[in-house]
Coordinates of C-alpha atoms and ligand atoms in Angstrom, one line a residue:
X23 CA 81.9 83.7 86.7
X24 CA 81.6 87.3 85.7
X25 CA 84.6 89.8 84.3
X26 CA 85.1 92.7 86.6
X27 CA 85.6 95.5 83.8
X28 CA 88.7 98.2 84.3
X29 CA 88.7 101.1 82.1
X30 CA 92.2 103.0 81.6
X31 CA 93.4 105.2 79.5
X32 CA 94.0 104.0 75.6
X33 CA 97.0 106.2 75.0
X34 CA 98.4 109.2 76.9
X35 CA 100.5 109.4 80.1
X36 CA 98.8 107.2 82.0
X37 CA 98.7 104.3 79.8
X38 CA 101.9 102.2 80.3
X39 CA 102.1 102.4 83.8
X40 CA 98.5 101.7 84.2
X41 CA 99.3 98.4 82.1
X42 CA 102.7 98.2 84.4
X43 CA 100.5 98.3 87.5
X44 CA 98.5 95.6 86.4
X45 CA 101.4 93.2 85.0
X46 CA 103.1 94.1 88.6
X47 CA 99.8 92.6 90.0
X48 CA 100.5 89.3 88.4
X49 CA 97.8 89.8 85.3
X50 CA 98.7 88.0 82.3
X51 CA 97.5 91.0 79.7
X52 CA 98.8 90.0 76.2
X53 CA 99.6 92.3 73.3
X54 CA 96.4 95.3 72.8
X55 CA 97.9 97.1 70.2
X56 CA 94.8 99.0 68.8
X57 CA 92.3 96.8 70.5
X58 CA 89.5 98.4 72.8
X59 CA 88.8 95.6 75.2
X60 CA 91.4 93.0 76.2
X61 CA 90.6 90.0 78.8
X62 CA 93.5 88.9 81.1
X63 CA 94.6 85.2 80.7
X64 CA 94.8 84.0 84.2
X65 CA 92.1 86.6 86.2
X66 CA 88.4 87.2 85.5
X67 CA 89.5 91.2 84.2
X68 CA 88.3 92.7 81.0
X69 CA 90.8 95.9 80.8
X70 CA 88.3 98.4 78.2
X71 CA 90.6 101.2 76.6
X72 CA 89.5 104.5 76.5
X73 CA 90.1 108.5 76.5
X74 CA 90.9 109.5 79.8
X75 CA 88.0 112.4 79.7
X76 CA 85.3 109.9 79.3
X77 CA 86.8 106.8 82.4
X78 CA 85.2 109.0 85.0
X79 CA 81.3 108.9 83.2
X80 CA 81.7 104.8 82.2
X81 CA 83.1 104.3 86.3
X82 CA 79.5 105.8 87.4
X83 CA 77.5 104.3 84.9
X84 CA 79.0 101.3 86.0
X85 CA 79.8 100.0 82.2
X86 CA 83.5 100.4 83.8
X87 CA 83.1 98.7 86.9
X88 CA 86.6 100.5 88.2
X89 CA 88.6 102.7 86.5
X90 CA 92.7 104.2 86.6
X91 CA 92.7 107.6 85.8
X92 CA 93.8 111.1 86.9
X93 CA 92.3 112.8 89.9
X94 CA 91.9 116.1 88.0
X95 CA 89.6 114.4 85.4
X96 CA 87.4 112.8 88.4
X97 CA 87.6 116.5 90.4
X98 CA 86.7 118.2 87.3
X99 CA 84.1 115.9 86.0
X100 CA 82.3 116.1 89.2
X101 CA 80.6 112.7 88.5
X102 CA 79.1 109.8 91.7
X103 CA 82.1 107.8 91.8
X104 CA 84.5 106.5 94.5
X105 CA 88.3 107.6 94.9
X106 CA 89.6 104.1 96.0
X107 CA 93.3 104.0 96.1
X108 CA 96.3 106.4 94.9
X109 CA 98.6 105.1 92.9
X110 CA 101.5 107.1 92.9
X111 CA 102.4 107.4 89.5
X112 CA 100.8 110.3 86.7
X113 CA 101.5 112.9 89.7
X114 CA 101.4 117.2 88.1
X115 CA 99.9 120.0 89.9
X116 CA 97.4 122.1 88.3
X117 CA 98.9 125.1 88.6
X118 CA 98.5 128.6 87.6
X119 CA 101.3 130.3 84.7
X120 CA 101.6 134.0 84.5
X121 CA 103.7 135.8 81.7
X122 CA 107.8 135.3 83.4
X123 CA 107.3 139.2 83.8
X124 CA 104.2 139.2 86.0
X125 CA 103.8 139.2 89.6
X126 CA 101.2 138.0 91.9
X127 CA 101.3 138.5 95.6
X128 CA 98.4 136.9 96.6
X129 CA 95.0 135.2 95.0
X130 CA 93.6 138.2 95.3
X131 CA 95.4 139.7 92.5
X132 CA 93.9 137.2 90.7
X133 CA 90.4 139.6 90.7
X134 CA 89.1 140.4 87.1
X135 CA 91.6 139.1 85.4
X136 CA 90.9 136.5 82.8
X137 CA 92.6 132.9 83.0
X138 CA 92.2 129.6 80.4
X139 CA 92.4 126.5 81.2
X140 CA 90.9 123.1 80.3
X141 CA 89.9 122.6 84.2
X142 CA 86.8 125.3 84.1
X143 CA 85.2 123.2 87.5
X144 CA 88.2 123.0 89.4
X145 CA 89.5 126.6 89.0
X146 CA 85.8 128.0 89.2
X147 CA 85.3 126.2 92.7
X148 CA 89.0 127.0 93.8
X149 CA 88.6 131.2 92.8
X150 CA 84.9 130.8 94.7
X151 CA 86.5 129.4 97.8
X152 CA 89.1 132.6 98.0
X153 CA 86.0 135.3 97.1
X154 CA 87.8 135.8 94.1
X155 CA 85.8 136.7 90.9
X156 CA 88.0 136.4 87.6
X157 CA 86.8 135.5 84.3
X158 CA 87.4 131.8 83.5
X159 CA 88.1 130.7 79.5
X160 CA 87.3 127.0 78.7
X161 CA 90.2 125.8 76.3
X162 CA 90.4 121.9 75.3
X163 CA 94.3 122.2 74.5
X164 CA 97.6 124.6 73.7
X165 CA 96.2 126.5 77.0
X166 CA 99.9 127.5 77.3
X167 CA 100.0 129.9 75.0
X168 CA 96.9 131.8 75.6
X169 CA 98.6 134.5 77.2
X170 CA 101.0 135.0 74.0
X171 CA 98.2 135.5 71.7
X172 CA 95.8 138.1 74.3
X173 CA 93.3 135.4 75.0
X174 CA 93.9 135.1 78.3
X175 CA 95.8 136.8 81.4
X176 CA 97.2 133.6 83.2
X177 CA 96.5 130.5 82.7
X178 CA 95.8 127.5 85.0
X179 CA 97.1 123.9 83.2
X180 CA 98.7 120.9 84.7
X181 CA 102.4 120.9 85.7
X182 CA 104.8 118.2 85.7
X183 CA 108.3 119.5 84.8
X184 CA 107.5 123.0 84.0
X185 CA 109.4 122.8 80.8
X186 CA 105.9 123.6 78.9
X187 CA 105.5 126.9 81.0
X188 CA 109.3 127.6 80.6
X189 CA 109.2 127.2 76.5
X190 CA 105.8 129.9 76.9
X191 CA 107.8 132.4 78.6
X192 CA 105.2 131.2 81.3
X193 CA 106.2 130.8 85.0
X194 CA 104.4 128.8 88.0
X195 CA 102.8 130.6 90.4
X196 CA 99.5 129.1 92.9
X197 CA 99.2 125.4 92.9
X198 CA 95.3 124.9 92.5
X199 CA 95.9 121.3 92.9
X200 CA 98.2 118.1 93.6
X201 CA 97.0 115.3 91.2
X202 CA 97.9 111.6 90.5
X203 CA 96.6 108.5 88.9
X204 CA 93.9 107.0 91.1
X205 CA 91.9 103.7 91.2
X206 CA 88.1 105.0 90.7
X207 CA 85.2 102.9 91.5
X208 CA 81.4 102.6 90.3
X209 CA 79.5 103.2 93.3
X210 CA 77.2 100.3 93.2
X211 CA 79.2 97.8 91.4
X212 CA 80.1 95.6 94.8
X213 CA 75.9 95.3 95.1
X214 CA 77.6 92.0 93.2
X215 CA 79.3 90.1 95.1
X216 CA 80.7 88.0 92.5
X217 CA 82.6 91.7 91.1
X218 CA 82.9 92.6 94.8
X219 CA 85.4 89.0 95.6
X220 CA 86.9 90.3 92.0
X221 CA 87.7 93.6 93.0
X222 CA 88.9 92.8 96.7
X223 CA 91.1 90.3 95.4
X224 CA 92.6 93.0 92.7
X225 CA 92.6 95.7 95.0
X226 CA 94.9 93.8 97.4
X227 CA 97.1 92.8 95.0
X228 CA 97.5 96.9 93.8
X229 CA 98.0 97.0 97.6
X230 CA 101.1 94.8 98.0
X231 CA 102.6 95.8 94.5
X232 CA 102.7 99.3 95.5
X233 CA 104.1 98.7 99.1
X234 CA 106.3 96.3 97.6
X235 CA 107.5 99.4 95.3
X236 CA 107.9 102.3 98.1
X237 CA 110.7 99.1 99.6
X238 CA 113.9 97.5 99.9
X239 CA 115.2 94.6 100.9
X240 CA 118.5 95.4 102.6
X241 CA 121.6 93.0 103.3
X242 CA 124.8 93.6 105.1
X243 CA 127.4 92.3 107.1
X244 CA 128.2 93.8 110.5
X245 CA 130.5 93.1 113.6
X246 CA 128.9 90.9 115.7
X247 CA 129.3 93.1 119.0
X248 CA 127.7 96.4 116.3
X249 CA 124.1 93.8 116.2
X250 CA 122.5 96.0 118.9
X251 CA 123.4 99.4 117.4
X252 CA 122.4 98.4 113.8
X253 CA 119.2 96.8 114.9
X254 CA 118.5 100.1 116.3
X255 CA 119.2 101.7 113.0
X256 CA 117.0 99.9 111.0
X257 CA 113.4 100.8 110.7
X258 CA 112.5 97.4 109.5
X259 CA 108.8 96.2 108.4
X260 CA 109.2 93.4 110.5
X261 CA 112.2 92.4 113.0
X262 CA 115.1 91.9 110.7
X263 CA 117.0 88.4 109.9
X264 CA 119.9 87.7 111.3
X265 CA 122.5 85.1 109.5
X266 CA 125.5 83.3 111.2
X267 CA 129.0 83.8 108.8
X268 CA 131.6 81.7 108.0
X269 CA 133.8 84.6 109.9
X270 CA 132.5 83.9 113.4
X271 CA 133.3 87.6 114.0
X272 CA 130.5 88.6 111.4
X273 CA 127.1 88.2 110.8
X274 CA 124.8 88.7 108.1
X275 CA 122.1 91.4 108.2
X276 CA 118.9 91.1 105.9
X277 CA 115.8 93.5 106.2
X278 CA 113.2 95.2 104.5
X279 CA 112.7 98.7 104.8
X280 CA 110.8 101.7 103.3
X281 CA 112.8 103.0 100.1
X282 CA 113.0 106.6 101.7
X283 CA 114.4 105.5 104.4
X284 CA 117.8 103.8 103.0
X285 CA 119.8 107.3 102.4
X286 CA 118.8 108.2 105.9
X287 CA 120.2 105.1 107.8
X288 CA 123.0 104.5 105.6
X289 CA 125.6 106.8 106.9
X290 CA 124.4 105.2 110.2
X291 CA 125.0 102.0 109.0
X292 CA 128.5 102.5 108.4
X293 CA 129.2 104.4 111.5
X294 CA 128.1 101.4 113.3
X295 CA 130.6 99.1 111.3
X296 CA 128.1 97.8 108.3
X297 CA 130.3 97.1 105.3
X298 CA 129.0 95.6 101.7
X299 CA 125.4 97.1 102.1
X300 CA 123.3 96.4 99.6
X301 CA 119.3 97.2 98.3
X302 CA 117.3 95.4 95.7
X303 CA 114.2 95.8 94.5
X304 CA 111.1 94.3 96.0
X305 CA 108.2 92.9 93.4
X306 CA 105.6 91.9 95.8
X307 CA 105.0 92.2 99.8
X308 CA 102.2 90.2 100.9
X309 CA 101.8 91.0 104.9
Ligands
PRT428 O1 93.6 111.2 74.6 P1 93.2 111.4 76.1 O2 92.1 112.3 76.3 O3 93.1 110.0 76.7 O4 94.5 112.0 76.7 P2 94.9 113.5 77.2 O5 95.8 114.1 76.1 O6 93.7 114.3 77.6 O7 95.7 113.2 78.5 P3 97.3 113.1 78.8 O8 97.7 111.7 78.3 O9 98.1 114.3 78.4 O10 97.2 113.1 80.4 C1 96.6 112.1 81.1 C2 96.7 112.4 82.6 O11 98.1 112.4 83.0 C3 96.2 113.8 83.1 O12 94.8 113.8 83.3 C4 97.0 113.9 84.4 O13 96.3 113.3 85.4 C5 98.3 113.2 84.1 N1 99.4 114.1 83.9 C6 100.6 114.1 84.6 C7 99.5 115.1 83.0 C8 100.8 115.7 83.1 N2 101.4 115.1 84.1 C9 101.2 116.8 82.3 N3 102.3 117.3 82.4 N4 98.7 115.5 82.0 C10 99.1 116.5 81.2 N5 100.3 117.2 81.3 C11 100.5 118.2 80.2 C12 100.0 119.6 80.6 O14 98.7 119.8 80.3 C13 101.0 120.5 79.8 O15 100.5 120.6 78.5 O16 101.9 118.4 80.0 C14 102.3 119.7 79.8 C15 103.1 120.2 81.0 O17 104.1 119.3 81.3 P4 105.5 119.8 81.8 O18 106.3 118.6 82.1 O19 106.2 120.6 80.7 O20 105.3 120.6 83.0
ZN429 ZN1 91.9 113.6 77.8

């Protein structure tokens, strides 16, 4: 049987919890300390490494059959592949800095001014769709302090904490774009339906490991007479379990339930007579 091939990045932000994602899925990847290609020991999965700038060309030339990399390298690269899956890690905003000093009303004071950034195509497009003309610098790096040395205006770079603006004397103003890691695909790699059982098969697993992650598996114990009221509560995935005690006044409460939701319903919980609430982590949810 074939390998399906999976290019991801060889070393940057993305790479550990693209390697995390995997191991999550239940691929055995051994040590790829400066190795570029490394086959998994119990799936048919050759993981290639490479720079994040060049995933998006390898995905459509379909020497990557799929690919995890940012969705401002696919946006900006323009290039025939498919956006499969986001996988909520790797998430920044490409946003536009301005000196901590400036103002800007609108994206119409954005007209003739000039901006660098290493996302030329994306800021381009998004200054076209406003009928905004400003003059747009290519930089590869150290965008941030192009304003400093009277390169550039503003400048448009990706954002995660701010702390790089902040150190620049820079402050966020327009987000151009949300961005995360994404699962790419080549568009005509399932014309091979060996790859195409692969990638299903892998692509399901990413499936239940992420649901798996945005859950909880809650327990408690309630008042017998509260099990109405709590079931209410609890926005379970499916109809919670229900456990006798040795306290025939109490039962045991087990559920599983989306991770945002467990602040919410807790003070609920204990309104309604829940005591010893606990939530543990979930590796896999197979539906
Ligand atoms: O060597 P290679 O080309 O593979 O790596 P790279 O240096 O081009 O990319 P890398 O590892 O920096 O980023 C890979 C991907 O991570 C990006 O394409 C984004 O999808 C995602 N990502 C998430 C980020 C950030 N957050 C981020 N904060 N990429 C870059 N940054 C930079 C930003 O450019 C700025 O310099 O971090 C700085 C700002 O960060 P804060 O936290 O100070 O706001
Ligand atoms: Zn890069």
């Amino acid at each position: 049987m074939k390998n399906l091939k999976l290019a991801i990045q060889k070393k940057g932000r993305l790479s550990d919890k693209s390697i995390q994602l995997l191991r999550n899925c239940g691929l055995d990847i051994e040590n790829f300390q400066d190795r570029l290609i490394v086959s998994a020991a119990n799936f048919n999965l050759d993981i290639l490494f490479l720079r994040d700038d060049d995933i998006p060309e390898y995905v459509q030339d379909n020497v990557a059959h799929i690919g995890i990399v940012g969705e401002n390298e696919v946006l900006e690269k323009g290039l025939d592949v498919e956006v499969v899956k986001q996988l909520g890690f790797g998430r920044c905003s490409l946003s536009l800095g301005i000196p901590e000093k400036s103002k800007i009303n609108s994206v119409n004071d954005l007209g003739n001014k000039t901006i660098a950034t290493s996302y030329p195509n994306i800021l381009k497009n998004y200054l076209q769709e406003n009928n905004v003309k400003a003059k747009v610098i290519e930089l590869s790096g150290s965008v941030e302090i192009a304003p400093s040395l009277g390169v550039a205006d503003y400048i448009c770079d990706l954002v995660s904490t701010g702390n790089t603006l902040k150190l620049n004397k820079l402050k966020k103003s327009f987000k151009v774009l949300d961005s995360q890691a994404v699962l790419i695909k080549s568009k005509i790699m399932d014309d091979d339906p060996e790859l195409k059982i692969l990638f299903d098969k892998l692509l399901g697993r990413i499936g239940s490991s992420l649901k798996a992650k945005k859950s909880k598996y809650i327990m408690m114990n309630i008042p017998k007479n509260s099990l109405a009221r709590i079931i209410e509560i609890i926005p379970s995935l499916k109809s919670p379990t229900i456990l006798p005690l040795s306290d025939k006044n109490l039962l045991a409460v087990h559920a599983v339930i989306s991770e945002d939701k467990f602040w919410e319903i807790n003070e609920d919980l204990k309104m309604a007579g829940a005591s010893g609430i606990l939530s543990l982590p979930i590796e896999n949810i197979i539906l």
